[in-house]
XYZ file of N, CA and C in Angstrom:
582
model
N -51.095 -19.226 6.570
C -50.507 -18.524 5.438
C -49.207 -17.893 5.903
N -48.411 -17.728 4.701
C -46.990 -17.363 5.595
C -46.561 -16.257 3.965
N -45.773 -14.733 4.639
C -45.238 -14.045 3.419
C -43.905 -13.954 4.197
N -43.161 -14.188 3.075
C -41.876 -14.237 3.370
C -41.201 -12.853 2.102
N -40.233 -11.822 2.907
C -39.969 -10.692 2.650
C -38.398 -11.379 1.720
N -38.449 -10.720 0.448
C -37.335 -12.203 -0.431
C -36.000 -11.334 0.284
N -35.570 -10.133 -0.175
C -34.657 -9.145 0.391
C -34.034 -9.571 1.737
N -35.119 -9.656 2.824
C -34.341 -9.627 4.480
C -34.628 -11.391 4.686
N -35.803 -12.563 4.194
C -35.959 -13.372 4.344
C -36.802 -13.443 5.418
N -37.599 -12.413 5.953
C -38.569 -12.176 7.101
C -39.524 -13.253 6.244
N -40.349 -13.532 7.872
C -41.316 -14.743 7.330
C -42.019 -14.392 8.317
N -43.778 -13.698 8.171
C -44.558 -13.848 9.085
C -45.744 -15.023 8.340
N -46.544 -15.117 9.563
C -47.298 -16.187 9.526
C -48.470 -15.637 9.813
N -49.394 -16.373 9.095
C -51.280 -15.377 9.800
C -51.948 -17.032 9.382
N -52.799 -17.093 10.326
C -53.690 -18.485 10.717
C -55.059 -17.655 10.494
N -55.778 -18.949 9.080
C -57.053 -18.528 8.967
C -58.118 -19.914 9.381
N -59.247 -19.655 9.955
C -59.522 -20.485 9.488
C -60.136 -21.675 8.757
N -60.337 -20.594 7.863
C -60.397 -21.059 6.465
C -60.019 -20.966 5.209
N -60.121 -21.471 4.034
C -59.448 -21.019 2.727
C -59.896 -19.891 2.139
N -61.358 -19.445 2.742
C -61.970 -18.167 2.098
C -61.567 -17.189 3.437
N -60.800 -16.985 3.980
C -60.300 -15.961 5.101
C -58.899 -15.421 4.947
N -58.466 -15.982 3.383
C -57.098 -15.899 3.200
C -57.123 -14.455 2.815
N -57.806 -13.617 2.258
C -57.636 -12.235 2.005
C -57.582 -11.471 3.125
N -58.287 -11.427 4.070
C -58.187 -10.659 5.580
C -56.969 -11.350 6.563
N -56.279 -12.733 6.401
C -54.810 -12.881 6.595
C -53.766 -12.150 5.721
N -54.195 -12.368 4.390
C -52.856 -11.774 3.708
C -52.794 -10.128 4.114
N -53.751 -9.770 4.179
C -53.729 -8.008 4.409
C -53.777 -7.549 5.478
N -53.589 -8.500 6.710
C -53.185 -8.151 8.109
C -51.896 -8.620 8.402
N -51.359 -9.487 7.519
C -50.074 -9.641 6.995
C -49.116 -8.684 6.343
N -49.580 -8.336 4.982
C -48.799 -6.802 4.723
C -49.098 -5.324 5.363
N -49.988 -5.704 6.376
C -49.959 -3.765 6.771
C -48.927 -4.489 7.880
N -49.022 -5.605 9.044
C -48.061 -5.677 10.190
C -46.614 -5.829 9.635
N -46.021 -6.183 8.314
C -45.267 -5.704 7.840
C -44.944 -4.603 7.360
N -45.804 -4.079 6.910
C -45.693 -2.562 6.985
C -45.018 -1.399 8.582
N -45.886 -2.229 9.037
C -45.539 -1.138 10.128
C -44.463 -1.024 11.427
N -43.986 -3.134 11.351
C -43.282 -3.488 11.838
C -41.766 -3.237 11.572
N -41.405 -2.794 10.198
C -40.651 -2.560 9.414
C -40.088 -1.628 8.571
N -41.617 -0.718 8.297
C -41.447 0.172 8.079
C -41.063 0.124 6.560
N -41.615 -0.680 5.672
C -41.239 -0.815 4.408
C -42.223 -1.346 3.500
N -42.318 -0.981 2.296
C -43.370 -1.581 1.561
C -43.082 -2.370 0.605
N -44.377 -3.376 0.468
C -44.120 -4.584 -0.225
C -44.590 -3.789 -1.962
N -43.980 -4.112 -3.022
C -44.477 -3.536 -3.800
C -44.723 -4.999 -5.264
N -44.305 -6.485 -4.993
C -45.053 -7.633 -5.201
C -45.393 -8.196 -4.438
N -46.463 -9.270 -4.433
C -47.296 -10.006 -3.833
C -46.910 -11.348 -4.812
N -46.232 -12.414 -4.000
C -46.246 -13.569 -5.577
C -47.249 -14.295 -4.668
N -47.797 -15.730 -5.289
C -48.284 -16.490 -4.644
C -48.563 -17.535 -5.816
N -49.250 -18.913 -5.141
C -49.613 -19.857 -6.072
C -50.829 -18.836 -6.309
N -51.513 -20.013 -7.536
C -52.434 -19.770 -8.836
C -53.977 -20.239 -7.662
N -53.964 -20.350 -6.172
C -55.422 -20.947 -5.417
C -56.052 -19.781 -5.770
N -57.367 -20.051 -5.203
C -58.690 -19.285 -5.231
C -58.699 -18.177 -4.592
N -58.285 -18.238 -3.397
C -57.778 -17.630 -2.280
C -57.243 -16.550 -2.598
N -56.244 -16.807 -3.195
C -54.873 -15.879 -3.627
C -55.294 -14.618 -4.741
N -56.406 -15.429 -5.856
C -57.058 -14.650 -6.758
C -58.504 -14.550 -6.741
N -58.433 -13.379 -6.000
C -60.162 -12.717 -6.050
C -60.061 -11.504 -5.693
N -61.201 -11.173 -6.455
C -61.688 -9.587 -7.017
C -60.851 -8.855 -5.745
N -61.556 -9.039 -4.768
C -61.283 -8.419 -3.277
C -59.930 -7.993 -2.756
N -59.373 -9.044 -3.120
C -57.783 -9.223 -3.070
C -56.862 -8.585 -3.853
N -57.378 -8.633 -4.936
C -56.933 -7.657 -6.472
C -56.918 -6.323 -6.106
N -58.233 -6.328 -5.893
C -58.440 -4.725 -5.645
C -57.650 -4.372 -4.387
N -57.568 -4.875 -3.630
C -56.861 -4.087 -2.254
C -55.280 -4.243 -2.420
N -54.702 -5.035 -3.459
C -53.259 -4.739 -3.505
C -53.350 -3.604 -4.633
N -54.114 -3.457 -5.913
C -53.996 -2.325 -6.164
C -54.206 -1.062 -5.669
N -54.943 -0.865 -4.402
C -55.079 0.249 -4.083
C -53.906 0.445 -3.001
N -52.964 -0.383 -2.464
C -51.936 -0.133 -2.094
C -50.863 0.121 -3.052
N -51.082 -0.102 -3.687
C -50.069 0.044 -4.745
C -49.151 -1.369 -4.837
N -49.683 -2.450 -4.739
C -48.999 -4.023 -4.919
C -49.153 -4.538 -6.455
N -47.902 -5.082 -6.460
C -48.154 -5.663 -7.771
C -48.655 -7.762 -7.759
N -49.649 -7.899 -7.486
C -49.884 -9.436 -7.667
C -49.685 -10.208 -8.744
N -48.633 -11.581 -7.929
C -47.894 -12.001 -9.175
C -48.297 -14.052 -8.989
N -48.799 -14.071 -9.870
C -48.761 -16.188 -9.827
C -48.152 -16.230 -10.606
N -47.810 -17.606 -9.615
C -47.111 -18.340 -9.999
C -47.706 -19.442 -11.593
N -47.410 -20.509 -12.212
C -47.712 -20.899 -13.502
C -48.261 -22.155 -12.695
N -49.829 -22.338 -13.043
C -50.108 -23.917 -12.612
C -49.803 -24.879 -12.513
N -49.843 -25.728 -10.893
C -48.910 -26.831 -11.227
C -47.327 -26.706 -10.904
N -47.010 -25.422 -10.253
C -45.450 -25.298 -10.571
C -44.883 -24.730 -8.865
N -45.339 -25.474 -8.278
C -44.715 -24.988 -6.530
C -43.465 -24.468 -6.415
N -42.537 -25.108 -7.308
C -41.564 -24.732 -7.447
C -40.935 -23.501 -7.596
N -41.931 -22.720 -8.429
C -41.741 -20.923 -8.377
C -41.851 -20.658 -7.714
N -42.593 -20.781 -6.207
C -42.712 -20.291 -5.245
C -42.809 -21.011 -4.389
N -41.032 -21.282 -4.161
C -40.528 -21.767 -3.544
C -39.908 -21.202 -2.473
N -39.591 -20.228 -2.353
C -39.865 -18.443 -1.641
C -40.632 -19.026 -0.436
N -41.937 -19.308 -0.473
C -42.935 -19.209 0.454
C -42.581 -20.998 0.985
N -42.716 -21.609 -0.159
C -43.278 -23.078 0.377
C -41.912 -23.702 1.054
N -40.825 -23.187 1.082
C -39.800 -23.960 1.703
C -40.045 -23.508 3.251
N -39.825 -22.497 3.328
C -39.944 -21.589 5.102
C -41.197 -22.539 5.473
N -42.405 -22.433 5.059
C -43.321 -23.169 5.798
C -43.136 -24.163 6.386
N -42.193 -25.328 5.676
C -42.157 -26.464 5.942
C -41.147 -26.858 6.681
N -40.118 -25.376 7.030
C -39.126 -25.467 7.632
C -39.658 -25.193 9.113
N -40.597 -24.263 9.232
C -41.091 -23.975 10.323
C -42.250 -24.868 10.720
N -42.472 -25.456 10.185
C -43.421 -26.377 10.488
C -42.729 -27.759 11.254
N -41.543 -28.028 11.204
C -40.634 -29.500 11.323
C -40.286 -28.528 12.780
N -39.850 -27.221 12.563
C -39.356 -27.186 13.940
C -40.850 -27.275 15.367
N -41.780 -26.666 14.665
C -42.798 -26.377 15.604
C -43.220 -27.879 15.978
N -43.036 -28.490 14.866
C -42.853 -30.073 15.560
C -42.428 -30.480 16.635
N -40.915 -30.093 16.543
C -40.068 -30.328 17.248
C -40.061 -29.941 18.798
N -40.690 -28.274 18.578
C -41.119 -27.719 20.022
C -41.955 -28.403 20.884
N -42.801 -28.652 20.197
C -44.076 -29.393 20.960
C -43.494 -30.610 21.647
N -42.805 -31.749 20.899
C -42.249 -32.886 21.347
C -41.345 -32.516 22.365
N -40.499 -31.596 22.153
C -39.562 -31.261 23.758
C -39.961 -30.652 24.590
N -40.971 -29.877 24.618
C -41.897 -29.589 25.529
C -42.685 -30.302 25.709
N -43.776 -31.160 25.262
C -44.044 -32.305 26.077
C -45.689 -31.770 25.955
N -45.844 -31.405 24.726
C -47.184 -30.104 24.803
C -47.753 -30.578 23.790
N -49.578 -30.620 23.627
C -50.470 -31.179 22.735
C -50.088 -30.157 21.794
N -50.839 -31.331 20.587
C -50.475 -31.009 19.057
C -51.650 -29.754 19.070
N -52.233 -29.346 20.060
C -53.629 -28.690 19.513
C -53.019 -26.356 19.673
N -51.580 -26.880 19.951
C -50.633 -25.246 20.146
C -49.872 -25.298 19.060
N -50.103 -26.292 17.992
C -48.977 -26.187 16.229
C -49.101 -24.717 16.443
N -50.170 -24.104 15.966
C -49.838 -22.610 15.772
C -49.620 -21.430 16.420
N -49.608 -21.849 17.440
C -48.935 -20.890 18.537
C -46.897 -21.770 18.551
N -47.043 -22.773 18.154
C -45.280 -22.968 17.976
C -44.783 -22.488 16.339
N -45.802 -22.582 15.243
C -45.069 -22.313 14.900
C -45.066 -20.552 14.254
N -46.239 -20.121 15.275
C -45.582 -18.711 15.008
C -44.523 -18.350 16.093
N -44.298 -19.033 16.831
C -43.047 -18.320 17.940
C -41.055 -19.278 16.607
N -41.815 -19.812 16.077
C -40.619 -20.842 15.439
C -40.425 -19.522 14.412
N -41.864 -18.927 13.229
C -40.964 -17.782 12.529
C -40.458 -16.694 13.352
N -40.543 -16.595 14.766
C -39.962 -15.208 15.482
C -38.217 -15.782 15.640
N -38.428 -16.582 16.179
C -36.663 -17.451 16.360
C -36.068 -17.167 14.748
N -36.702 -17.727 13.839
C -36.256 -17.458 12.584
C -36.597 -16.333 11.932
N -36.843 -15.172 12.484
C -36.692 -13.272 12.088
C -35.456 -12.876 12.834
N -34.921 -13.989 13.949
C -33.671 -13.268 15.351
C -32.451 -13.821 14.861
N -32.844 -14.964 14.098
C -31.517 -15.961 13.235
C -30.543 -15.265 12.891
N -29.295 -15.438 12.579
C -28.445 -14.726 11.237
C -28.520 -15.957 10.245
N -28.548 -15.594 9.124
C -27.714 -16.774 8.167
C -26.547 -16.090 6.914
N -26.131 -17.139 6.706
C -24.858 -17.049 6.104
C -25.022 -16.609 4.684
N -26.098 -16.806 4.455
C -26.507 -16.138 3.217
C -26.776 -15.186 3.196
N -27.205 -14.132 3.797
C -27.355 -12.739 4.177
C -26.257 -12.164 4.958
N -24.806 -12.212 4.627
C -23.924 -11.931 5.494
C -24.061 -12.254 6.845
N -24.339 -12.969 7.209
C -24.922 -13.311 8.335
C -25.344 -12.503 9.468
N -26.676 -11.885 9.335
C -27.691 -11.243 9.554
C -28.680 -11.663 9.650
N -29.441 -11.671 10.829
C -30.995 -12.080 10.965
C -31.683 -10.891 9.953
N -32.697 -11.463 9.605
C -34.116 -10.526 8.508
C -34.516 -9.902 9.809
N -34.175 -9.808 11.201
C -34.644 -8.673 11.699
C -33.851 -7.416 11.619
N -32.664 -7.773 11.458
C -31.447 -6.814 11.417
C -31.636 -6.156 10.228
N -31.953 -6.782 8.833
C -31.820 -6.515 7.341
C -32.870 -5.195 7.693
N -33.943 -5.727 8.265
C -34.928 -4.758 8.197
C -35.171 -3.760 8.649
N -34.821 -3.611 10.216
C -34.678 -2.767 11.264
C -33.801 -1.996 11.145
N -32.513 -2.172 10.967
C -31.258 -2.086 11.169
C -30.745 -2.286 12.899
N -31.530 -2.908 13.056
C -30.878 -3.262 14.785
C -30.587 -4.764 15.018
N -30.196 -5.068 16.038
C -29.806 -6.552 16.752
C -30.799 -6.834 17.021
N -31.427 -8.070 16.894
C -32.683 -8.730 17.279
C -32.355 -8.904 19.016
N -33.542 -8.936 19.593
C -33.717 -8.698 21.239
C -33.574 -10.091 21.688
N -32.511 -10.396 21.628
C -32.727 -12.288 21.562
C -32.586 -12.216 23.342
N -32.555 -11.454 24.255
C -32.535 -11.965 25.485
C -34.822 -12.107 25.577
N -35.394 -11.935 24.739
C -37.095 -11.998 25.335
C -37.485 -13.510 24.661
N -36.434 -14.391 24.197
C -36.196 -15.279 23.564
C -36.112 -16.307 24.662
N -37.504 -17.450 24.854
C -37.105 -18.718 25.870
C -37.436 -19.843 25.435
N -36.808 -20.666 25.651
C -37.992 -22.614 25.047
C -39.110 -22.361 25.283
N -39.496 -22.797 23.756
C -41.043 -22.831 23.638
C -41.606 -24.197 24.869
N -42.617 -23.582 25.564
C -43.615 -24.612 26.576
C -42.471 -24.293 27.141
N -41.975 -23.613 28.244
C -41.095 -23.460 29.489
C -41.783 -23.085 30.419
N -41.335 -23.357 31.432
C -42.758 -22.542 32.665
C -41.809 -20.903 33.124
N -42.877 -20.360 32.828
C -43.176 -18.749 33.340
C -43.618 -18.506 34.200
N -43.523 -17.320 34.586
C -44.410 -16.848 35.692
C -45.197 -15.846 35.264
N -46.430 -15.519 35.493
C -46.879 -14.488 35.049
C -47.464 -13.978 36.431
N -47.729 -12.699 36.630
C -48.032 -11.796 37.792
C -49.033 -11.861 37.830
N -50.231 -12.160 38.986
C -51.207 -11.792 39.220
C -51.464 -10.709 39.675
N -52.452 -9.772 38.904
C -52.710 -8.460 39.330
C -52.757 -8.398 40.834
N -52.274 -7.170 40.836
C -52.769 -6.778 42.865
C -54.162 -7.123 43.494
N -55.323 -7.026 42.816
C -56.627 -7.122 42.925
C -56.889 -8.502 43.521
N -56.232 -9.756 42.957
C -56.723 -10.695 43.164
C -55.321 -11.333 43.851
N -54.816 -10.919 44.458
C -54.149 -11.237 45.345
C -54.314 -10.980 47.224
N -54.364 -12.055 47.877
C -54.753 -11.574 49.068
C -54.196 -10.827 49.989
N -54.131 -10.107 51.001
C -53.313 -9.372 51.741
C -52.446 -10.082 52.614
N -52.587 -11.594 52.795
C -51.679 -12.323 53.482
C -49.896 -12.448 52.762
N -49.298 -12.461 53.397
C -48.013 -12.100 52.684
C -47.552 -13.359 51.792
N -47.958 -14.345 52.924
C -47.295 -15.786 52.053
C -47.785 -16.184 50.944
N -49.098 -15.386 50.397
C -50.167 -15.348 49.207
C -48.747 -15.353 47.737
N -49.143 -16.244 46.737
C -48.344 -16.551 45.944
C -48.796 -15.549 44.824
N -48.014 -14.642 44.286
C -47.997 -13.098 43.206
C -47.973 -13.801 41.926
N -47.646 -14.406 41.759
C -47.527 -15.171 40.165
C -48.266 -16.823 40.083
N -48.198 -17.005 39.196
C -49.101 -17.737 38.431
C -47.893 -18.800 37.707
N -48.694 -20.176 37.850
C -47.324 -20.996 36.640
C -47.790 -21.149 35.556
N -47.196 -20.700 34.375
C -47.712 -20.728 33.129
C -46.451 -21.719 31.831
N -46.919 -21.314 30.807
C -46.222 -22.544 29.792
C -45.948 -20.985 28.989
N -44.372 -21.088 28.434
C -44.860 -20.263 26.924
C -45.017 -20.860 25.875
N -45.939 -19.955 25.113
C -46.465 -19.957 23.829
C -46.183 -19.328 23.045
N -45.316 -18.400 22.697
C -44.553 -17.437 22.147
C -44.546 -16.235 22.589
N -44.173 -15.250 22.173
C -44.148 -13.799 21.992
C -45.508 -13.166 21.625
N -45.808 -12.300 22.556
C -46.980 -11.390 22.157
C -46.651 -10.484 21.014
N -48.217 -10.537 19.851
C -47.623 -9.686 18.830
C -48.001 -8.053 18.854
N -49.017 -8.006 20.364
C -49.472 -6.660 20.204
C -48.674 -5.915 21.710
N -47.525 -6.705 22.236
C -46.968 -5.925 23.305
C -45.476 -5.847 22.941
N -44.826 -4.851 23.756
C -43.098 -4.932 23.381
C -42.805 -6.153 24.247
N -42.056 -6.409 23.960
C -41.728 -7.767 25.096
C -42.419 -8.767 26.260
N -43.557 -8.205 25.262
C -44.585 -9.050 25.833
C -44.546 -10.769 26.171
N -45.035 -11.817 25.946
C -45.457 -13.399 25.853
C -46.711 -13.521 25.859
N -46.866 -14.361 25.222
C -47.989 -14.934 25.169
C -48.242 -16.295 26.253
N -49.342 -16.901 27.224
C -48.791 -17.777 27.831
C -50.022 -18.337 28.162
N -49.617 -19.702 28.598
C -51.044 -20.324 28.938
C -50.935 -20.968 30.160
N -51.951 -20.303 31.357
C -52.451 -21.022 32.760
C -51.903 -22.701 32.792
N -50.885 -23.273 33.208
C -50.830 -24.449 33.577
C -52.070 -24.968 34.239
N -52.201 -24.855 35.366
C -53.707 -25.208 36.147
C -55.046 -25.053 35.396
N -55.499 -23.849 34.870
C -56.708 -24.285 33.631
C -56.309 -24.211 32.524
N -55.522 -24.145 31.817
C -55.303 -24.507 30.220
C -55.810 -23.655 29.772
């Protein structure tokens, strides 16, 4: 699932997985916008799915104070908002994987690092300003920014490192994007066990 902020053009992404898990994505979706940003959503559009409309869902944008809005059956086209970014980020996360050289089974670990590249963007349609800038008011941190599947290093704690000196401190890893619960964190995966 992907909400895209229409104002800054922010686009986060939340992976369910399933079609009945879409209410506990969408609403871990608008509070991390909330808090990431510091701003509130006050519509919700979406297509006319099942997902999108239930009791549960209703009720928890009204008690935020959201206004939920469908789209007219049959009509993708209204919300076109949402369905273009997806598919834009979806061709690139394609793309990552193939130049990195990395199974199809990390799509969603590329293409949530593909909407972070595209929150750091400027475009020309927004005076050319990344939707992190619109939102923040700051410069996106584009130096924590590397090719997706690049090898990293990640530190092995002191603990499990031996006292011999020539003992190797880091680890070779792949990235997988950006961690969403550290500052400049990564996310990364063990080359040697996967």
């Amino acid at each position: 699932f992907n909400l895209v902020h229409e104002k800054s053009g922010t686009v986060l992404v939340e992976f369910a997985p399933h079609k009945f898990d879409a209410t506990e994505a969408i609403k871990k979706m608008v509070l991390r916008f909330r808090l990431e940003h510091k701003l509130h959503l006050t519509i919700l559009r979406s297509d006319n799915g099942g997902e999108f409309d239930n009791h549960t869902l209703r009720k928890w944008l009204t008690d935020n104070n959201i206004i939920p809005q469908f789209t007219s059956p049959d009509s993708s086209k209204q919300n076109g908002m949402a369905e273009r970014p997806w598919r834009t980020l979806f061709g690139k996360a394609k793309a990552m994987l193939h130049r990195a050289g990395m199974s199809t089974k990390w799509w969603a670990e590329a293409v949530q690092y593909a909407s972070s590249c595209h929150n750091f963007s400027p475009s020309s349609t927004r005076d050319n300003k990344s939707p992190h800038e619109i939102t923040t008011g700051k410069r996106p941190p584009l130096h924590i920014l590397a090719p997706f599947g690049c090898l990293a290093l990640a530190r092995t704690p002191d603990e499990q490192v031996s006292k011999t000196q020539l003992q190797a401190t880091s680890r070779e890893c792949a990235l997988l994007g950006l961690a969403q619960q550290q500052k400049d964190g990564y996310k990364l995966l063990h080359i040697k066990t996967g």
